[in-house]
Amino acid sequence: MDADLQHEPESVPAVAIPVLSGEAEFSVGSRHVGDGGLGFEWSLLRRLISAGATLLAAPLTSSTDPMSGFFCTTKKVLSRGRKQCNPIGFKIGLEIMARCKCNPVKDVGITFQERAAGESKLTMTQNVQYLQQLAALFWARYAVVIVIAVLVALYVLYLLAKALFA
């Protein structure tokens, strides 16, 4: 849980219950399910950035809000990915869900509030770091598929070049 009070402390039990009851290996406080939402107005640009970041992470997790910093899991689940997790990952919840192969993941509706302290970390540098994190997570999950796809594409290009210049 982030310490800027954008996540309501009163929501801690609701986010913890799916993990503590054994219903899920990982639970996420989500703006996108049930009674979840925003307790303030985001600009159109901020909404687009959030939606795009969520869409990019979709192949890595079933969570509707992988950007959330409000989550719960167990030590046992964390131990599965202990050696692979990048502790300086920009979105640590996403990092844990992907590297520890959390299944099932349960989203719990929360209201995301306006920041009570501090300021947003969302800068172009953070956006680039997020893309780098995604690239590492995609490589870890889909390396074989990526290599095969590249080899197939190169072979198709070879055949096209051979046909055109023969």
PDB file of C-alpha atoms in Angstrom:
ATOM      1  CA  MET A   1       0.000   0.000   0.000  1.00  0.00           C
ATOM      2  CA  ASP A   2       1.412   3.375  -0.972  1.00  0.00           C
ATOM      3  CA  ALA A   3       1.910   5.837   1.893  1.00  0.00           C
ATOM      4  CA  ASP A   4       0.419   8.918   0.190  1.00  0.00           C
ATOM      5  CA  LEU A   5      -3.137   8.047   1.361  1.00  0.00           C
ATOM      6  CA  GLN A   6      -4.469   7.601  -2.169  1.00  0.00           C
ATOM      7  CA  HIS A   7      -5.532   4.181  -0.919  1.00  0.00           C
ATOM      8  CA  GLU A   8      -7.954   4.339   1.984  1.00  0.00           C
ATOM      9  CA  PRO A   9      -6.625   2.458   5.034  1.00  0.00           C
ATOM     10  CA  GLU A  10     -10.209   1.303   5.710  1.00  0.00           C
ATOM     11  CA  SER A  11      -9.938  -0.865   2.563  1.00  0.00           C
ATOM     12  CA  VAL A  12      -7.061  -2.971   3.909  1.00  0.00           C
ATOM     13  CA  PRO A  13      -9.293  -5.772   5.298  1.00  0.00           C
ATOM     14  CA  ALA A  14     -11.274  -6.060   2.043  1.00  0.00           C
ATOM     15  CA  VAL A  15      -8.085  -6.308  -0.035  1.00  0.00           C
ATOM     16  CA  ALA A  16      -6.520  -8.827   2.379  1.00  0.00           C
ATOM     17  CA  ILE A  17      -9.531 -11.165   2.758  1.00  0.00           C
ATOM     18  CA  PRO A  18      -9.186 -12.999  -0.614  1.00  0.00           C
ATOM     19  CA  VAL A  19      -5.581 -13.934   0.219  1.00  0.00           C
ATOM     20  CA  LEU A  20      -6.148 -14.673   3.891  1.00  0.00           C
ATOM     21  CA  SER A  21      -9.156 -16.879   3.102  1.00  0.00           C
ATOM     22  CA  GLY A  22      -7.284 -18.824   0.406  1.00  0.00           C
ATOM     23  CA  GLU A  23      -9.571 -17.566  -2.365  1.00  0.00           C
ATOM     24  CA  ALA A  24      -6.632 -15.942  -4.201  1.00  0.00           C
ATOM     25  CA  GLU A  25      -2.844 -15.941  -4.207  1.00  0.00           C
ATOM     26  CA  PHE A  26      -2.772 -12.222  -4.900  1.00  0.00           C
ATOM     27  CA  SER A  27      -5.386  -9.519  -4.418  1.00  0.00           C
ATOM     28  CA  VAL A  28      -5.383  -6.022  -5.879  1.00  0.00           C
ATOM     29  CA  GLY A  29      -7.220  -2.906  -4.775  1.00  0.00           C
ATOM     30  CA  SER A  30      -8.781  -1.983  -8.120  1.00  0.00           C
ATOM     31  CA  ARG A  31     -10.511   1.124  -9.421  1.00  0.00           C
ATOM     32  CA  HIS A  32     -12.185  -0.951 -12.124  1.00  0.00           C
ATOM     33  CA  VAL A  33     -14.401  -3.482 -10.317  1.00  0.00           C
ATOM     34  CA  GLY A  34     -17.439  -3.382  -8.054  1.00  0.00           C
ATOM     35  CA  ASP A  35     -17.673  -0.156  -6.112  1.00  0.00           C
ATOM     36  CA  GLY A  36     -14.176   0.894  -7.151  1.00  0.00           C
ATOM     37  CA  GLY A  37     -13.402   4.185  -8.812  1.00  0.00           C
ATOM     38  CA  LEU A  38     -11.764   7.561  -8.466  1.00  0.00           C
ATOM     39  CA  GLY A  39     -12.549   9.921  -5.613  1.00  0.00           C
ATOM     40  CA  PHE A  40     -11.452  12.906  -7.728  1.00  0.00           C
ATOM     41  CA  GLU A  41     -11.236  13.931 -11.396  1.00  0.00           C
ATOM     42  CA  TRP A  42      -8.285  12.829 -13.529  1.00  0.00           C
ATOM     43  CA  SER A  43      -7.334  14.738 -16.659  1.00  0.00           C
ATOM     44  CA  LEU A  44      -8.002  13.098 -20.019  1.00  0.00           C
ATOM     45  CA  LEU A  45      -4.245  12.658 -20.562  1.00  0.00           C
ATOM     46  CA  ARG A  46      -3.828  10.918 -17.181  1.00  0.00           C
ATOM     47  CA  ARG A  47      -6.766   8.586 -17.935  1.00  0.00           C
ATOM     48  CA  LEU A  48      -5.293   7.735 -21.359  1.00  0.00           C
ATOM     49  CA  ILE A  49      -1.852   7.010 -19.892  1.00  0.00           C
ATOM     50  CA  SER A  50      -3.385   4.756 -17.238  1.00  0.00           C
ATOM     51  CA  ALA A  51      -5.563   2.905 -19.754  1.00  0.00           C
ATOM     52  CA  GLY A  52      -2.614   2.430 -22.126  1.00  0.00           C
ATOM     53  CA  ALA A  53      -0.341   1.152 -19.354  1.00  0.00           C
ATOM     54  CA  THR A  54      -3.045  -1.272 -18.218  1.00  0.00           C
ATOM     55  CA  LEU A  55      -3.615  -2.510 -21.765  1.00  0.00           C
ATOM     56  CA  LEU A  56       0.113  -3.140 -22.261  1.00  0.00           C
ATOM     57  CA  ALA A  57       0.206  -5.262 -19.084  1.00  0.00           C
ATOM     58  CA  ALA A  58      -2.864  -7.346 -19.993  1.00  0.00           C
ATOM     59  CA  PRO A  59      -0.917 -10.356 -21.371  1.00  0.00           C
ATOM     60  CA  LEU A  60       0.995 -10.578 -18.077  1.00  0.00           C
ATOM     61  CA  THR A  61      -1.845 -10.573 -15.537  1.00  0.00           C
ATOM     62  CA  SER A  62      -5.584 -10.980 -15.215  1.00  0.00           C
ATOM     63  CA  SER A  63      -5.894  -7.949 -12.912  1.00  0.00           C
ATOM     64  CA  THR A  64      -8.012  -5.046 -14.129  1.00  0.00           C
ATOM     65  CA  ASP A  65      -5.690  -2.616 -12.325  1.00  0.00           C
ATOM     66  CA  PRO A  66      -2.085  -3.860 -12.550  1.00  0.00           C
ATOM     67  CA  MET A  67      -0.853  -0.312 -11.926  1.00  0.00           C
ATOM     68  CA  SER A  68      -2.248  -0.410  -8.385  1.00  0.00           C
ATOM     69  CA  GLY A  69       0.180  -0.108  -5.507  1.00  0.00           C
ATOM     70  CA  PHE A  70      -2.426  -1.576  -3.137  1.00  0.00           C
ATOM     71  CA  PHE A  71      -2.159  -5.355  -3.028  1.00  0.00           C
ATOM     72  CA  CYS A  72      -1.820  -8.396  -0.795  1.00  0.00           C
ATOM     73  CA  THR A  73      -0.059 -11.742  -1.162  1.00  0.00           C
ATOM     74  CA  THR A  74       1.745 -14.289   0.972  1.00  0.00           C
ATOM     75  CA  LYS A  75       5.352 -15.008   1.792  1.00  0.00           C
ATOM     76  CA  LYS A  76       4.941 -18.412   0.129  1.00  0.00           C
ATOM     77  CA  VAL A  77       3.887 -16.800  -3.174  1.00  0.00           C
ATOM     78  CA  LEU A  78       6.711 -14.253  -2.971  1.00  0.00           C
ATOM     79  CA  SER A  79       9.233 -17.051  -2.432  1.00  0.00           C
ATOM     80  CA  ARG A  80       8.334 -18.540  -5.842  1.00  0.00           C
ATOM     81  CA  GLY A  81       9.711 -15.515  -7.654  1.00  0.00           C
ATOM     82  CA  ARG A  82      12.249 -14.338  -5.109  1.00  0.00           C
ATOM     83  CA  LYS A  83      15.234 -14.837  -7.398  1.00  0.00           C
ATOM     84  CA  GLN A  84      13.550 -13.334 -10.476  1.00  0.00           C
ATOM     85  CA  CYS A  85      11.814 -10.273  -8.973  1.00  0.00           C
ATOM     86  CA  ASN A  86      13.377  -6.931  -9.662  1.00  0.00           C
ATOM     87  CA  PRO A  87      13.077  -5.056  -6.348  1.00  0.00           C
ATOM     88  CA  ILE A  88      13.453  -1.718  -8.089  1.00  0.00           C
ATOM     89  CA  GLY A  89      10.631  -2.442 -10.508  1.00  0.00           C
ATOM     90  CA  PHE A  90       8.457   0.613 -11.171  1.00  0.00           C
ATOM     91  CA  LYS A  91       5.221  -1.279 -10.565  1.00  0.00           C
ATOM     92  CA  ILE A  92       6.055  -3.831  -7.889  1.00  0.00           C
ATOM     93  CA  GLY A  93       2.562  -5.400  -7.818  1.00  0.00           C
ATOM     94  CA  LEU A  94       2.764  -6.147 -11.539  1.00  0.00           C
ATOM     95  CA  GLU A  95       6.304  -7.458 -11.055  1.00  0.00           C
ATOM     96  CA  ILE A  96       5.138  -9.863  -8.339  1.00  0.00           C
ATOM     97  CA  MET A  97       2.024 -11.012 -10.234  1.00  0.00           C
ATOM     98  CA  ALA A  98       4.094 -11.786 -13.339  1.00  0.00           C
ATOM     99  CA  ARG A  99       7.299 -13.198 -11.830  1.00  0.00           C
ATOM    100  CA  CYS A 100       5.573 -15.249  -9.105  1.00  0.00           C
ATOM    101  CA  LYS A 101       2.904 -16.466 -11.559  1.00  0.00           C
ATOM    102  CA  CYS A 102       0.122 -15.594  -9.122  1.00  0.00           C
ATOM    103  CA  ASN A 103      -3.038 -17.562  -9.800  1.00  0.00           C
ATOM    104  CA  PRO A 104      -5.715 -16.739  -9.063  1.00  0.00           C
ATOM    105  CA  VAL A 105      -5.575 -12.969  -8.833  1.00  0.00           C
ATOM    106  CA  LYS A 106      -8.613 -11.285  -7.280  1.00  0.00           C
ATOM    107  CA  ASP A 107      -9.495  -7.628  -7.839  1.00  0.00           C
ATOM    108  CA  VAL A 108     -11.268  -5.860  -4.979  1.00  0.00           C
ATOM    109  CA  GLY A 109     -13.043  -2.564  -5.621  1.00  0.00           C
ATOM    110  CA  ILE A 110     -11.483   0.448  -3.909  1.00  0.00           C
ATOM    111  CA  THR A 111     -11.831   4.188  -4.307  1.00  0.00           C
ATOM    112  CA  PHE A 112      -8.563   5.772  -5.365  1.00  0.00           C
ATOM    113  CA  GLN A 113      -8.345   9.145  -3.612  1.00  0.00           C
ATOM    114  CA  GLU A 114      -6.527  12.359  -4.382  1.00  0.00           C
ATOM    115  CA  ARG A 115      -2.982  12.353  -3.021  1.00  0.00           C
ATOM    116  CA  ALA A 116      -2.868  13.656   0.568  1.00  0.00           C
ATOM    117  CA  ALA A 117       0.925  13.941   0.719  1.00  0.00           C
ATOM    118  CA  GLY A 118       3.798  14.070  -1.726  1.00  0.00           C
ATOM    119  CA  GLU A 119       3.525  14.414  -5.474  1.00  0.00           C
ATOM    120  CA  SER A 120       3.059  12.231  -8.517  1.00  0.00           C
ATOM    121  CA  LYS A 121       6.008  10.171  -9.727  1.00  0.00           C
ATOM    122  CA  LEU A 122       4.549  10.049 -13.229  1.00  0.00           C
ATOM    123  CA  THR A 123       7.235  11.577 -15.451  1.00  0.00           C
ATOM    124  CA  MET A 124       8.568  10.681 -18.874  1.00  0.00           C
ATOM    125  CA  THR A 125      11.466   8.910 -17.123  1.00  0.00           C
ATOM    126  CA  GLN A 126       8.966   6.790 -15.182  1.00  0.00           C
ATOM    127  CA  ASN A 127       7.093   5.994 -18.401  1.00  0.00           C
ATOM    128  CA  VAL A 128      10.328   4.782 -20.023  1.00  0.00           C
ATOM    129  CA  GLN A 129      11.197   2.733 -16.922  1.00  0.00           C
ATOM    130  CA  TYR A 130       7.729   1.158 -17.032  1.00  0.00           C
ATOM    131  CA  LEU A 131       8.247   0.159 -20.672  1.00  0.00           C
ATOM    132  CA  GLN A 132      11.643  -1.317 -19.752  1.00  0.00           C
ATOM    133  CA  GLN A 133      10.007  -3.256 -16.922  1.00  0.00           C
ATOM    134  CA  LEU A 134       7.321  -4.537 -19.290  1.00  0.00           C
ATOM    135  CA  ALA A 135       9.968  -5.615 -21.809  1.00  0.00           C
ATOM    136  CA  ALA A 136      11.770  -7.615 -19.110  1.00  0.00           C
ATOM    137  CA  LEU A 137       8.513  -9.219 -17.930  1.00  0.00           C
ATOM    138  CA  PHE A 138       7.439 -10.085 -21.485  1.00  0.00           C
ATOM    139  CA  TRP A 139      10.869 -11.568 -22.205  1.00  0.00           C
ATOM    140  CA  ALA A 140      10.729 -13.658 -19.015  1.00  0.00           C
ATOM    141  CA  ARG A 141       7.253 -14.977 -19.858  1.00  0.00           C
ATOM    142  CA  TYR A 142       7.374 -15.243 -23.662  1.00  0.00           C
ATOM    143  CA  ALA A 143      11.065 -15.556 -24.662  1.00  0.00           C
ATOM    144  CA  VAL A 144      10.603 -18.789 -26.613  1.00  0.00           C
ATOM    145  CA  VAL A 145       7.583 -17.423 -28.491  1.00  0.00           C
ATOM    146  CA  ILE A 146       9.432 -14.170 -29.259  1.00  0.00           C
ATOM    147  CA  VAL A 147      12.510 -15.999 -30.579  1.00  0.00           C
ATOM    148  CA  ILE A 148      10.399 -18.317 -32.750  1.00  0.00           C
ATOM    149  CA  ALA A 149       8.390 -15.366 -34.111  1.00  0.00           C
ATOM    150  CA  VAL A 150      11.571 -13.476 -34.996  1.00  0.00           C
ATOM    151  CA  LEU A 151      13.060 -16.543 -36.700  1.00  0.00           C
ATOM    152  CA  VAL A 152       9.871 -17.128 -38.696  1.00  0.00           C
ATOM    153  CA  ALA A 153       9.764 -13.450 -39.723  1.00  0.00           C
ATOM    154  CA  LEU A 154      13.404 -13.580 -40.821  1.00  0.00           C
ATOM    155  CA  TYR A 155      12.777 -16.752 -42.813  1.00  0.00           C
ATOM    156  CA  VAL A 156       9.756 -15.170 -44.535  1.00  0.00           C
ATOM    157  CA  LEU A 157      11.869 -12.095 -45.378  1.00  0.00           C
ATOM    158  CA  TYR A 158      14.589 -14.389 -46.749  1.00  0.00           C
ATOM    159  CA  LEU A 159      12.079 -16.206 -48.964  1.00  0.00           C
ATOM    160  CA  LEU A 160      10.624 -12.883 -50.189  1.00  0.00           C
ATOM    161  CA  ALA A 161      14.069 -11.503 -50.959  1.00  0.00           C
ATOM    162  CA  LYS A 162      15.031 -14.716 -52.737  1.00  0.00           C
ATOM    163  CA  ALA A 163      11.845 -14.622 -54.838  1.00  0.00           C
ATOM    164  CA  LEU A 164      12.184 -10.923 -55.710  1.00  0.00           C
ATOM    165  CA  PHE A 165      15.887 -10.947 -56.560  1.00  0.00           C
ATOM    166  CA  ALA A 166      16.309 -14.417 -58.050  1.00  0.00           C
TER     167      ALA A 166
END
